[in-house]
Amino acid sequence: MKRKIIPGQISTKDLHQYIIASVAPRPIAFVSTLDENGIENLAPYSFFNAFSSNPPIVVFSSNRRVTDNSTKDTLHNVRVSGECVVNVVPYSIVRQMSLASVEFPSSVSEFAKTGLTPEPSETVSAPRVMESPVNMECKVKEIIPLGEKGGAGHLIICEVKLIAISESVLNGDRLDPHKLDLMGRMGRNYYVRASGEAVMEIYQSVTEIPLGFDGLPKHILESNILTGNDIASLASLKNLPDEQEITECLKYHPEFIPLDAVQKQRKAIDLIQEGKSTEALCLLMS
Ligand SMILES: Cc1cc2nc3c(=O)[nH]c(=O)nc-3n(C[C@H](O)[C@H](O)[C@H](O)COP(=O)(O)O)c2cc1C
C-alpha cells in the first residue's frame, strides 16, 4: 500500500516536509553574500546541487517564507551584488551553520552571531567562511522565480569562478570524504554525517557492459534469500562462468561442494559482502 499525496490537497507546510524528507540527504550550501552597504550575510541552503562542470554551475533555491510570503536576505544580496560564495558544511561547524539559519535582522552579520571568520575572496567581494574547507566563489548567472506564493523558490544559478580547498581535506589531488566529513540535511531536524561507516564505495564500470538481471539464471532471480542488492552485485559481472570455470572454482574451494541450495545462497551473500562476486556466482551456478 502506498499513501497518495496530491499537491494542492494538503498544506504547503506539510507538503514541504514530505518533499524535504524524501529528497534527502541534501548537500548544504552555506552561502555568504554582501548587501549594498557591505553588510555580510551567511545562511544555509539545502535546496542545492551542482548541475554542470563545464561551465561549472551550482544552483540553490531561496524560498518565499510560507508564513508571510516574504523573501530572504540572501536573495536580495545576490540580486544587488550578482555574487556569492558557496561554502561547504563539515561536521565541525554544523551547529554554527544551524545558528546562521535564524532570522536575524538584515542589519546583523551572521559571521558575528556564529563566531565564524570571514576571509577575503579572490574573485568576488563576498567573503569566504575560513572554517569551511571548500569555498566556491561564484558569479550569479540567472535568478529564476518559481512562483509567487509562500513556499515558492527562486533558483539562483551560479557560475563558479574559483574553488578554494583546504590542504587538510585532500589526498593528493582528490578530496577525501572522510577528511571532509560533510553534513547532509534530511527532513525535519535530521542531518546525516557523511564519513566513517556512513560512506561506502560502489565500483561500477560504465563502459564495460555487464550481464544485467536478465542475464542471470532463473534460480538466482527467484531466490528469496538473496536481496536485490546481492543480485545486482552478480548482475554487474561481465560473464556467466562456463563449466570449466565452475570446475576450477570448486577445485579451489572444496568447501563449496557439500553445501545445499540454501547454504550456497547464504555463503554467496558472505562472498558478495567480501567483494568476491565472481566466486559467489560460480558457487550459485555449481
Ligand atoms: C540546513 C538548512 C537548510 C536550509 N535550506 C534552505 C533552502 O534551501 N531554502 C530556503 O529558502 N531556506 C533554507 N533554510 C532556511 C534559511 O537558512 C533561513 O530562512 C535563513 O534565515 C535565511 O537567511 P537569509 O535571510 O540571511 O538569506 C535552511 C535552513 C537550514 C538550517
PDB file of C-alpha atoms and ligand atoms in Angstrom:
ATOM      1  CA  MET A   1       0.000   0.000   0.000  1.00  0.00           C
ATOM      2  CA  LYS A   2       1.270   3.463  -0.849  1.00  0.00           C
ATOM      3  CA  ARG A   3      -0.165   6.695   0.559  1.00  0.00           C
ATOM      4  CA  LYS A   4      -1.040   9.255  -2.119  1.00  0.00           C
ATOM      5  CA  ILE A   5      -0.079  12.895  -1.629  1.00  0.00           C
ATOM      6  CA  ILE A   6      -1.675  15.313  -4.084  1.00  0.00           C
ATOM      7  CA  PRO A   7      -0.097  18.803  -4.013  1.00  0.00           C
ATOM      8  CA  GLY A   8      -2.896  21.324  -3.538  1.00  0.00           C
ATOM      9  CA  GLN A   9      -4.869  18.963  -1.301  1.00  0.00           C
ATOM     10  CA  ILE A  10      -2.558  19.356   1.715  1.00  0.00           C
ATOM     11  CA  SER A  11      -0.994  22.436   3.279  1.00  0.00           C
ATOM     12  CA  THR A  12       2.260  23.768   1.793  1.00  0.00           C
ATOM     13  CA  LYS A  13       3.887  23.238   5.199  1.00  0.00           C
ATOM     14  CA  ASP A  14       3.057  19.512   5.208  1.00  0.00           C
ATOM     15  CA  LEU A  15       3.908  19.085   1.532  1.00  0.00           C
ATOM     16  CA  HIS A  16       7.272  20.746   2.212  1.00  0.00           C
ATOM     17  CA  GLN A  17       8.006  18.141   4.900  1.00  0.00           C
ATOM     18  CA  TYR A  18       7.177  15.231   2.558  1.00  0.00           C
ATOM     19  CA  ILE A  19       9.447  16.710  -0.101  1.00  0.00           C
ATOM     20  CA  ILE A  20      12.414  17.537   2.120  1.00  0.00           C
ATOM     21  CA  ALA A  21      12.265  14.185   3.918  1.00  0.00           C
ATOM     22  CA  SER A  22      12.144  12.322   0.581  1.00  0.00           C
ATOM     23  CA  VAL A  23      14.715  14.351  -1.332  1.00  0.00           C
ATOM     24  CA  ALA A  24      17.381  13.590   1.229  1.00  0.00           C
ATOM     25  CA  PRO A  25      20.102  13.759   2.309  1.00  0.00           C
ATOM     26  CA  ARG A  26      20.711  17.092   0.623  1.00  0.00           C
ATOM     27  CA  PRO A  27      24.051  18.879   0.435  1.00  0.00           C
ATOM     28  CA  ILE A  28      24.179  22.203   2.236  1.00  0.00           C
ATOM     29  CA  ALA A  29      25.348  25.409   0.564  1.00  0.00           C
ATOM     30  CA  PHE A  30      26.471  27.766   3.291  1.00  0.00           C
ATOM     31  CA  VAL A  31      26.081  30.963   1.280  1.00  0.00           C
ATOM     32  CA  SER A  32      27.952  34.145   2.090  1.00  0.00           C
ATOM     33  CA  THR A  33      26.932  37.411   0.433  1.00  0.00           C
ATOM     34  CA  LEU A  34      27.267  41.160   0.871  1.00  0.00           C
ATOM     35  CA  ASP A  35      24.450  43.699   0.759  1.00  0.00           C
ATOM     36  CA  GLU A  36      24.659  47.150  -0.875  1.00  0.00           C
ATOM     37  CA  ASN A  37      26.015  48.597   2.392  1.00  0.00           C
ATOM     38  CA  GLY A  38      28.761  46.000   2.685  1.00  0.00           C
ATOM     39  CA  ILE A  39      26.996  44.049   5.482  1.00  0.00           C
ATOM     40  CA  GLU A  40      27.989  40.382   5.431  1.00  0.00           C
ATOM     41  CA  ASN A  41      25.295  37.731   5.331  1.00  0.00           C
ATOM     42  CA  LEU A  42      25.614  33.994   5.854  1.00  0.00           C
ATOM     43  CA  ALA A  43      22.797  31.434   5.520  1.00  0.00           C
ATOM     44  CA  PRO A  44      22.423  27.686   4.829  1.00  0.00           C
ATOM     45  CA  TYR A  45      20.532  26.479   1.748  1.00  0.00           C
ATOM     46  CA  SER A  46      19.937  22.776   1.170  1.00  0.00           C
ATOM     47  CA  PHE A  47      17.837  23.154  -1.954  1.00  0.00           C
ATOM     48  CA  PHE A  48      21.234  22.989  -3.570  1.00  0.00           C
ATOM     49  CA  ASN A  49      23.265  20.986  -6.002  1.00  0.00           C
ATOM     50  CA  ALA A  50      25.880  21.029  -8.761  1.00  0.00           C
ATOM     51  CA  PHE A  51      24.433  20.862 -12.267  1.00  0.00           C
ATOM     52  CA  SER A  52      27.304  21.266 -14.684  1.00  0.00           C
ATOM     53  CA  SER A  53      31.083  21.001 -14.725  1.00  0.00           C
ATOM     54  CA  ASN A  54      31.761  22.873 -17.962  1.00  0.00           C
ATOM     55  CA  PRO A  55      30.750  25.605 -17.324  1.00  0.00           C
ATOM     56  CA  PRO A  56      30.895  24.884 -13.568  1.00  0.00           C
ATOM     57  CA  ILE A  57      27.372  25.609 -12.333  1.00  0.00           C
ATOM     58  CA  VAL A  58      25.887  25.238  -8.862  1.00  0.00           C
ATOM     59  CA  VAL A  59      22.289  26.147  -8.081  1.00  0.00           C
ATOM     60  CA  PHE A  60      20.475  26.826  -4.837  1.00  0.00           C
ATOM     61  CA  SER A  61      16.945  27.993  -4.142  1.00  0.00           C
ATOM     62  CA  SER A  62      15.868  30.742  -1.783  1.00  0.00           C
ATOM     63  CA  ASN A  63      12.205  30.262  -0.960  1.00  0.00           C
ATOM     64  CA  ARG A  64       9.464  32.699  -0.051  1.00  0.00           C
ATOM     65  CA  ARG A  65       8.528  32.140   3.581  1.00  0.00           C
ATOM     66  CA  VAL A  66       5.298  30.119   3.923  1.00  0.00           C
ATOM     67  CA  THR A  67       4.277  32.198   6.947  1.00  0.00           C
ATOM     68  CA  ASP A  68       4.210  35.668   5.307  1.00  0.00           C
ATOM     69  CA  ASN A  69       5.433  35.215   1.703  1.00  0.00           C
ATOM     70  CA  SER A  70       8.493  37.376   2.444  1.00  0.00           C
ATOM     71  CA  THR A  71      11.820  36.767   0.709  1.00  0.00           C
ATOM     72  CA  LYS A  72      15.253  36.286   2.263  1.00  0.00           C
ATOM     73  CA  ASP A  73      18.386  38.420   2.635  1.00  0.00           C
ATOM     74  CA  THR A  74      20.489  36.091   0.506  1.00  0.00           C
ATOM     75  CA  LEU A  75      18.114  36.575  -2.432  1.00  0.00           C
ATOM     76  CA  HIS A  76      18.228  40.352  -2.012  1.00  0.00           C
ATOM     77  CA  ASN A  77      22.035  40.326  -1.817  1.00  0.00           C
ATOM     78  CA  VAL A  78      22.634  38.137  -4.878  1.00  0.00           C
ATOM     79  CA  ARG A  79      20.228  40.401  -6.801  1.00  0.00           C
ATOM     80  CA  VAL A  80      22.109  43.569  -5.859  1.00  0.00           C
ATOM     81  CA  SER A  81      25.674  42.197  -5.976  1.00  0.00           C
ATOM     82  CA  GLY A  82      25.475  39.377  -8.552  1.00  0.00           C
ATOM     83  CA  GLU A  83      27.925  37.396  -6.402  1.00  0.00           C
ATOM     84  CA  CYS A  84      28.123  34.871  -3.593  1.00  0.00           C
ATOM     85  CA  VAL A  85      30.380  32.270  -2.055  1.00  0.00           C
ATOM     86  CA  VAL A  86      29.091  28.726  -1.546  1.00  0.00           C
ATOM     87  CA  ASN A  87      30.912  27.264   1.452  1.00  0.00           C
ATOM     88  CA  VAL A  88      30.584  23.566   2.349  1.00  0.00           C
ATOM     89  CA  VAL A  89      29.484  22.427   5.817  1.00  0.00           C
ATOM     90  CA  PRO A  90      31.594  19.814   7.647  1.00  0.00           C
ATOM     91  CA  TYR A  91      30.562  18.334  10.988  1.00  0.00           C
ATOM     92  CA  SER A  92      32.971  20.695  12.797  1.00  0.00           C
ATOM     93  CA  ILE A  93      30.773  23.734  12.010  1.00  0.00           C
ATOM     94  CA  VAL A  94      27.314  22.133  11.786  1.00  0.00           C
ATOM     95  CA  ARG A  95      25.904  23.871  14.864  1.00  0.00           C
ATOM     96  CA  GLN A  96      27.295  27.232  13.780  1.00  0.00           C
ATOM     97  CA  MET A  97      25.618  26.631  10.395  1.00  0.00           C
ATOM     98  CA  SER A  98      22.335  25.918  12.174  1.00  0.00           C
ATOM     99  CA  LEU A  99      22.695  29.111  14.205  1.00  0.00           C
ATOM    100  CA  ALA A 100      23.130  31.077  10.968  1.00  0.00           C
ATOM    101  CA  SER A 101      19.669  29.934   9.791  1.00  0.00           C
ATOM    102  CA  VAL A 102      17.976  32.075  12.454  1.00  0.00           C
ATOM    103  CA  GLU A 103      16.106  35.052  11.011  1.00  0.00           C
ATOM    104  CA  PHE A 104      18.409  37.748  12.318  1.00  0.00           C
ATOM    105  CA  PRO A 105      17.606  41.258  11.037  1.00  0.00           C
ATOM    106  CA  SER A 106      19.239  42.208   7.717  1.00  0.00           C
ATOM    107  CA  SER A 107      21.496  44.674   9.534  1.00  0.00           C
ATOM    108  CA  VAL A 108      23.113  41.856  11.533  1.00  0.00           C
ATOM    109  CA  SER A 109      26.075  39.840  10.232  1.00  0.00           C
ATOM    110  CA  GLU A 110      25.691  36.094  10.838  1.00  0.00           C
ATOM    111  CA  PHE A 111      29.509  35.902  10.970  1.00  0.00           C
ATOM    112  CA  ALA A 112      29.327  37.842  14.257  1.00  0.00           C
ATOM    113  CA  LYS A 113      26.404  35.739  15.521  1.00  0.00           C
ATOM    114  CA  THR A 114      28.002  32.376  14.702  1.00  0.00           C
ATOM    115  CA  GLY A 115      31.605  33.179  15.562  1.00  0.00           C
ATOM    116  CA  LEU A 116      32.695  32.086  12.085  1.00  0.00           C
ATOM    117  CA  THR A 117      35.506  34.004  10.426  1.00  0.00           C
ATOM    118  CA  PRO A 118      35.148  35.930   7.173  1.00  0.00           C
ATOM    119  CA  GLU A 119      38.201  35.678   4.938  1.00  0.00           C
ATOM    120  CA  PRO A 120      38.686  37.649   1.731  1.00  0.00           C
ATOM    121  CA  SER A 121      37.705  36.010  -1.547  1.00  0.00           C
ATOM    122  CA  GLU A 122      39.867  36.399  -4.655  1.00  0.00           C
ATOM    123  CA  THR A 123      37.289  36.835  -7.438  1.00  0.00           C
ATOM    124  CA  VAL A 124      34.209  38.226  -5.646  1.00  0.00           C
ATOM    125  CA  SER A 125      33.573  40.782  -2.900  1.00  0.00           C
ATOM    126  CA  ALA A 126      31.579  38.429  -0.643  1.00  0.00           C
ATOM    127  CA  PRO A 127      33.825  36.793   1.965  1.00  0.00           C
ATOM    128  CA  ARG A 128      34.578  33.083   2.263  1.00  0.00           C
ATOM    129  CA  VAL A 129      33.996  31.200   5.531  1.00  0.00           C
ATOM    130  CA  MET A 130      37.501  30.456   6.802  1.00  0.00           C
ATOM    131  CA  GLU A 131      36.414  27.385   8.824  1.00  0.00           C
ATOM    132  CA  SER A 132      34.789  25.768   5.766  1.00  0.00           C
ATOM    133  CA  PRO A 133      37.313  23.561   3.909  1.00  0.00           C
ATOM    134  CA  VAL A 134      35.874  24.216   0.423  1.00  0.00           C
ATOM    135  CA  ASN A 135      34.693  27.617  -0.794  1.00  0.00           C
ATOM    136  CA  MET A 136      33.265  28.239  -4.250  1.00  0.00           C
ATOM    137  CA  GLU A 137      33.429  31.858  -5.334  1.00  0.00           C
ATOM    138  CA  CYS A 138      30.539  32.463  -7.708  1.00  0.00           C
ATOM    139  CA  LYS A 139      29.072  34.997 -10.110  1.00  0.00           C
ATOM    140  CA  VAL A 140      25.283  34.771 -10.314  1.00  0.00           C
ATOM    141  CA  LYS A 141      24.255  33.994 -13.911  1.00  0.00           C
ATOM    142  CA  GLU A 142      20.487  33.979 -13.558  1.00  0.00           C
ATOM    143  CA  ILE A 143      17.732  34.066 -10.947  1.00  0.00           C
ATOM    144  CA  ILE A 144      14.565  32.208 -11.883  1.00  0.00           C
ATOM    145  CA  PRO A 145      11.457  32.756  -9.718  1.00  0.00           C
ATOM    146  CA  LEU A 146       9.391  29.560  -9.444  1.00  0.00           C
ATOM    147  CA  GLY A 147       6.149  31.113  -8.188  1.00  0.00           C
ATOM    148  CA  GLU A 148       4.504  33.974  -6.365  1.00  0.00           C
ATOM    149  CA  LYS A 149       3.065  32.278  -3.277  1.00  0.00           C
ATOM    150  CA  GLY A 150       4.604  31.333   0.083  1.00  0.00           C
ATOM    151  CA  GLY A 151       6.974  28.363  -0.362  1.00  0.00           C
ATOM    152  CA  ALA A 152       7.907  29.311  -3.944  1.00  0.00           C
ATOM    153  CA  GLY A 153      11.618  29.075  -4.687  1.00  0.00           C
ATOM    154  CA  HIS A 154      13.969  31.290  -6.645  1.00  0.00           C
ATOM    155  CA  LEU A 155      16.598  29.284  -8.472  1.00  0.00           C
ATOM    156  CA  ILE A 156      19.900  31.095  -8.081  1.00  0.00           C
ATOM    157  CA  ILE A 157      22.138  29.826 -10.863  1.00  0.00           C
ATOM    158  CA  CYS A 158      25.790  30.431 -10.069  1.00  0.00           C
ATOM    159  CA  GLU A 159      28.916  30.055 -12.150  1.00  0.00           C
ATOM    160  CA  VAL A 160      31.901  29.019 -10.053  1.00  0.00           C
ATOM    161  CA  LYS A 161      34.916  31.255 -10.685  1.00  0.00           C
ATOM    162  CA  LEU A 162      37.335  29.855  -8.109  1.00  0.00           C
ATOM    163  CA  ILE A 163      37.351  26.921  -5.686  1.00  0.00           C
ATOM    164  CA  ALA A 164      39.494  27.280  -2.574  1.00  0.00           C
ATOM    165  CA  ILE A 165      40.283  23.924  -0.943  1.00  0.00           C
ATOM    166  CA  SER A 166      41.973  23.386   2.362  1.00  0.00           C
ATOM    167  CA  GLU A 167      45.006  21.054   2.016  1.00  0.00           C
ATOM    168  CA  SER A 168      43.772  19.212   5.116  1.00  0.00           C
ATOM    169  CA  VAL A 169      40.869  17.575   3.205  1.00  0.00           C
ATOM    170  CA  LEU A 170      42.932  16.434   0.229  1.00  0.00           C
ATOM    171  CA  ASN A 171      44.596  13.121  -0.530  1.00  0.00           C
ATOM    172  CA  GLY A 172      46.911  14.099  -3.346  1.00  0.00           C
ATOM    173  CA  ASP A 173      44.665  15.720  -5.958  1.00  0.00           C
ATOM    174  CA  ARG A 174      41.414  14.217  -4.663  1.00  0.00           C
ATOM    175  CA  LEU A 175      39.045  15.313  -1.921  1.00  0.00           C
ATOM    176  CA  ASP A 176      38.809  12.661   0.795  1.00  0.00           C
ATOM    177  CA  PRO A 177      35.188  12.230   2.017  1.00  0.00           C
ATOM    178  CA  HIS A 178      36.349  11.096   5.468  1.00  0.00           C
ATOM    179  CA  LYS A 179      38.540  14.164   5.900  1.00  0.00           C
ATOM    180  CA  LEU A 180      35.800  16.439   4.504  1.00  0.00           C
ATOM    181  CA  ASP A 181      33.226  14.967   6.909  1.00  0.00           C
ATOM    182  CA  LEU A 182      30.334  16.794   5.232  1.00  0.00           C
ATOM    183  CA  MET A 183      26.831  17.130   6.664  1.00  0.00           C
ATOM    184  CA  GLY A 184      23.622  16.461   4.746  1.00  0.00           C
ATOM    185  CA  ARG A 185      20.157  17.808   5.530  1.00  0.00           C
ATOM    186  CA  MET A 186      17.180  15.475   5.771  1.00  0.00           C
ATOM    187  CA  GLY A 187      13.558  16.054   6.849  1.00  0.00           C
ATOM    188  CA  ARG A 188      12.562  17.959   9.981  1.00  0.00           C
ATOM    189  CA  ASN A 189      15.618  18.370  12.227  1.00  0.00           C
ATOM    190  CA  TYR A 190      17.507  15.369  10.905  1.00  0.00           C
ATOM    191  CA  TYR A 191      21.020  15.541   9.492  1.00  0.00           C
ATOM    192  CA  VAL A 192      23.441  12.910   8.274  1.00  0.00           C
ATOM    193  CA  ARG A 193      27.207  12.909   8.734  1.00  0.00           C
ATOM    194  CA  ALA A 194      28.952  11.626   5.598  1.00  0.00           C
ATOM    195  CA  SER A 195      32.077   9.963   6.949  1.00  0.00           C
ATOM    196  CA  GLY A 196      33.135   6.738   8.708  1.00  0.00           C
ATOM    197  CA  GLU A 197      30.728   3.826   8.284  1.00  0.00           C
ATOM    198  CA  ALA A 198      28.099   6.003   6.576  1.00  0.00           C
ATOM    199  CA  VAL A 199      30.348   6.159   3.495  1.00  0.00           C
ATOM    200  CA  MET A 200      30.531   3.195   1.120  1.00  0.00           C
ATOM    201  CA  GLU A 201      32.238   2.655  -2.223  1.00  0.00           C
ATOM    202  CA  ILE A 202      30.480   1.021  -5.159  1.00  0.00           C
ATOM    203  CA  TYR A 203      32.643   0.332  -8.166  1.00  0.00           C
ATOM    204  CA  GLN A 204      30.656   0.133 -11.393  1.00  0.00           C
ATOM    205  CA  SER A 205      32.352   0.421 -14.766  1.00  0.00           C
ATOM    206  CA  VAL A 206      30.084   2.383 -17.069  1.00  0.00           C
ATOM    207  CA  THR A 207      31.872   1.342 -20.245  1.00  0.00           C
ATOM    208  CA  GLU A 208      32.042  -2.454 -19.738  1.00  0.00           C
ATOM    209  CA  ILE A 209      28.616  -3.937 -20.452  1.00  0.00           C
ATOM    210  CA  PRO A 210      27.521  -6.204 -17.564  1.00  0.00           C
ATOM    211  CA  LEU A 211      25.185  -9.222 -17.530  1.00  0.00           C
ATOM    212  CA  GLY A 212      22.206  -7.360 -16.028  1.00  0.00           C
ATOM    213  CA  PHE A 213      19.406  -9.106 -14.114  1.00  0.00           C
ATOM    214  CA  ASP A 214      18.040 -10.620 -17.322  1.00  0.00           C
ATOM    215  CA  GLY A 215      21.429 -12.248 -17.979  1.00  0.00           C
ATOM    216  CA  LEU A 216      21.294 -14.270 -14.738  1.00  0.00           C
ATOM    217  CA  PRO A 217      19.784 -17.762 -14.337  1.00  0.00           C
ATOM    218  CA  LYS A 218      16.194 -18.024 -13.101  1.00  0.00           C
ATOM    219  CA  HIS A 219      17.076 -19.794  -9.836  1.00  0.00           C
ATOM    220  CA  ILE A 220      19.168 -16.771  -8.769  1.00  0.00           C
ATOM    221  CA  LEU A 221      16.487 -14.236  -9.750  1.00  0.00           C
ATOM    222  CA  GLU A 222      13.798 -16.214  -7.902  1.00  0.00           C
ATOM    223  CA  SER A 223      15.827 -16.619  -4.695  1.00  0.00           C
ATOM    224  CA  ASN A 224      14.055 -15.441  -1.574  1.00  0.00           C
ATOM    225  CA  ILE A 225      17.353 -15.329   0.328  1.00  0.00           C
ATOM    226  CA  LEU A 226      19.405 -13.084  -1.971  1.00  0.00           C
ATOM    227  CA  THR A 227      18.383  -9.415  -1.840  1.00  0.00           C
ATOM    228  CA  GLY A 228      18.066  -7.062  -4.803  1.00  0.00           C
ATOM    229  CA  ASN A 229      21.480  -5.631  -3.872  1.00  0.00           C
ATOM    230  CA  ASP A 230      23.037  -9.126  -3.782  1.00  0.00           C
ATOM    231  CA  ILE A 231      21.604  -9.985  -7.193  1.00  0.00           C
ATOM    232  CA  ALA A 232      22.711  -6.593  -8.568  1.00  0.00           C
ATOM    233  CA  SER A 233      26.290  -7.386  -7.497  1.00  0.00           C
ATOM    234  CA  LEU A 234      26.088 -10.587  -9.583  1.00  0.00           C
ATOM    235  CA  ALA A 235      24.343  -8.778 -12.452  1.00  0.00           C
ATOM    236  CA  SER A 236      27.264  -6.285 -12.525  1.00  0.00           C
ATOM    237  CA  LEU A 237      29.659  -9.053 -13.633  1.00  0.00           C
ATOM    238  CA  LYS A 238      30.551  -9.273 -17.308  1.00  0.00           C
ATOM    239  CA  ASN A 239      30.039 -13.004 -17.958  1.00  0.00           C
ATOM    240  CA  LEU A 240      28.423 -16.138 -16.581  1.00  0.00           C
ATOM    241  CA  PRO A 241      31.084 -18.698 -15.667  1.00  0.00           C
ATOM    242  CA  ASP A 242      31.369 -21.626 -18.088  1.00  0.00           C
ATOM    243  CA  GLU A 243      31.612 -25.235 -16.895  1.00  0.00           C
ATOM    244  CA  GLN A 244      35.401 -25.176 -16.859  1.00  0.00           C
ATOM    245  CA  GLU A 245      35.454 -22.057 -14.676  1.00  0.00           C
ATOM    246  CA  ILE A 246      32.942 -23.619 -12.269  1.00  0.00           C
ATOM    247  CA  THR A 247      35.088 -26.772 -12.009  1.00  0.00           C
ATOM    248  CA  GLU A 248      38.193 -24.632 -11.386  1.00  0.00           C
ATOM    249  CA  CYS A 249      36.324 -22.647  -8.728  1.00  0.00           C
ATOM    250  CA  LEU A 250      35.226 -25.823  -6.915  1.00  0.00           C
ATOM    251  CA  LYS A 251      38.766 -27.194  -7.056  1.00  0.00           C
ATOM    252  CA  TYR A 252      39.943 -24.026  -5.365  1.00  0.00           C
ATOM    253  CA  HIS A 253      37.033 -24.046  -2.877  1.00  0.00           C
ATOM    254  CA  PRO A 254      36.317 -27.715  -1.988  1.00  0.00           C
ATOM    255  CA  GLU A 255      34.284 -26.429   0.996  1.00  0.00           C
ATOM    256  CA  PHE A 256      31.576 -25.336  -1.502  1.00  0.00           C
ATOM    257  CA  ILE A 257      30.903 -28.915  -2.665  1.00  0.00           C
ATOM    258  CA  PRO A 258      28.804 -30.275   0.251  1.00  0.00           C
ATOM    259  CA  LEU A 259      26.603 -27.160   0.522  1.00  0.00           C
ATOM    260  CA  ASP A 260      22.872 -27.467  -0.232  1.00  0.00           C
ATOM    261  CA  ALA A 261      20.950 -24.789  -2.180  1.00  0.00           C
ATOM    262  CA  VAL A 262      20.118 -22.642   0.873  1.00  0.00           C
ATOM    263  CA  GLN A 263      23.658 -22.875   2.276  1.00  0.00           C
ATOM    264  CA  LYS A 264      25.058 -21.903  -1.120  1.00  0.00           C
ATOM    265  CA  GLN A 265      22.935 -18.744  -1.162  1.00  0.00           C
ATOM    266  CA  ARG A 266      23.966 -17.807   2.387  1.00  0.00           C
ATOM    267  CA  LYS A 267      27.632 -18.363   1.545  1.00  0.00           C
ATOM    268  CA  ALA A 268      27.166 -16.360  -1.674  1.00  0.00           C
ATOM    269  CA  ILE A 269      25.913 -13.396   0.375  1.00  0.00           C
ATOM    270  CA  ASP A 270      29.082 -13.541   2.523  1.00  0.00           C
ATOM    271  CA  LEU A 271      31.253 -13.700  -0.582  1.00  0.00           C
ATOM    272  CA  ILE A 272      29.431 -10.736  -2.174  1.00  0.00           C
ATOM    273  CA  GLN A 273      29.954  -8.721   1.005  1.00  0.00           C
ATOM    274  CA  GLU A 274      33.687  -9.562   0.862  1.00  0.00           C
ATOM    275  CA  GLY A 275      33.751  -8.221  -2.717  1.00  0.00           C
ATOM    276  CA  LYS A 276      34.043 -11.756  -4.209  1.00  0.00           C
ATOM    277  CA  SER A 277      31.048 -11.668  -6.556  1.00  0.00           C
ATOM    278  CA  THR A 278      32.736 -13.845  -9.225  1.00  0.00           C
ATOM    279  CA  GLU A 279      33.210 -16.681  -6.685  1.00  0.00           C
ATOM    280  CA  ALA A 280      29.630 -16.136  -5.449  1.00  0.00           C
ATOM    281  CA  LEU A 281      28.249 -16.554  -8.966  1.00  0.00           C
ATOM    282  CA  CYS A 282      30.351 -19.706  -9.544  1.00  0.00           C
ATOM    283  CA  LEU A 283      29.085 -21.124  -6.264  1.00  0.00           C
ATOM    284  CA  LEU A 284      25.453 -20.384  -7.120  1.00  0.00           C
ATOM    285  CA  MET A 285      25.861 -21.962 -10.540  1.00  0.00           C
ATOM    286  CA  SER A 286      27.615 -25.108  -9.242  1.00  0.00           C
TER     287      SER A 286
HETATM  288  C1  LIG B   1      20.281  23.150   6.900  1.00  0.00           C
HETATM  289  C2  LIG B   1      19.335  24.222   6.429  1.00  0.00           C
HETATM  290  C3  LIG B   1      18.984  24.277   5.093  1.00  0.00           C
HETATM  291  C4  LIG B   1      18.117  25.287   4.631  1.00  0.00           C
HETATM  292  N1  LIG B   1      17.801  25.312   3.309  1.00  0.00           N
HETATM  293  C5  LIG B   1      17.023  26.300   2.827  1.00  0.00           C
HETATM  294  C6  LIG B   1      16.738  26.367   1.429  1.00  0.00           C
HETATM  295  O1  LIG B   1      17.184  25.543   0.632  1.00  0.00           O
HETATM  296  N2  LIG B   1      15.952  27.383   1.006  1.00  0.00           N
HETATM  297  C7  LIG B   1      15.481  28.334   1.840  1.00  0.00           C
HETATM  298  O2  LIG B   1      14.813  29.257   1.382  1.00  0.00           O
HETATM  299  N3  LIG B   1      15.738  28.285   3.179  1.00  0.00           N
HETATM  300  C8  LIG B   1      16.511  27.298   3.674  1.00  0.00           C
HETATM  301  N4  LIG B   1      16.801  27.266   5.003  1.00  0.00           N
HETATM  302  C9  LIG B   1      16.326  28.350   5.866  1.00  0.00           C
HETATM  303  C10 LIG B   1      17.235  29.573   5.753  1.00  0.00           C
HETATM  304  O3  LIG B   1      18.570  29.242   6.096  1.00  0.00           O
HETATM  305  C11 LIG B   1      16.717  30.662   6.689  1.00  0.00           C
HETATM  306  O4  LIG B   1      15.453  31.099   6.245  1.00  0.00           O
HETATM  307  C12 LIG B   1      17.659  31.839   6.842  1.00  0.00           C
HETATM  308  O5  LIG B   1      17.202  32.676   7.870  1.00  0.00           O
HETATM  309  C13 LIG B   1      17.758  32.641   5.558  1.00  0.00           C
HETATM  310  O6  LIG B   1      18.721  33.621   5.773  1.00  0.00           O
HETATM  311  P1  LIG B   1      18.862  34.921   4.926  1.00  0.00           P
HETATM  312  O7  LIG B   1      17.578  35.720   5.088  1.00  0.00           O
HETATM  313  O8  LIG B   1      20.051  35.595   5.542  1.00  0.00           O
HETATM  314  O9  LIG B   1      19.106  34.529   3.493  1.00  0.00           O
HETATM  315  C14 LIG B   1      17.603  26.241   5.516  1.00  0.00           C
HETATM  316  C15 LIG B   1      17.931  26.158   6.876  1.00  0.00           C
HETATM  317  C16 LIG B   1      18.785  25.163   7.324  1.00  0.00           C
HETATM  318  C17 LIG B   1      19.156  25.078   8.774  1.00  0.00           C
END
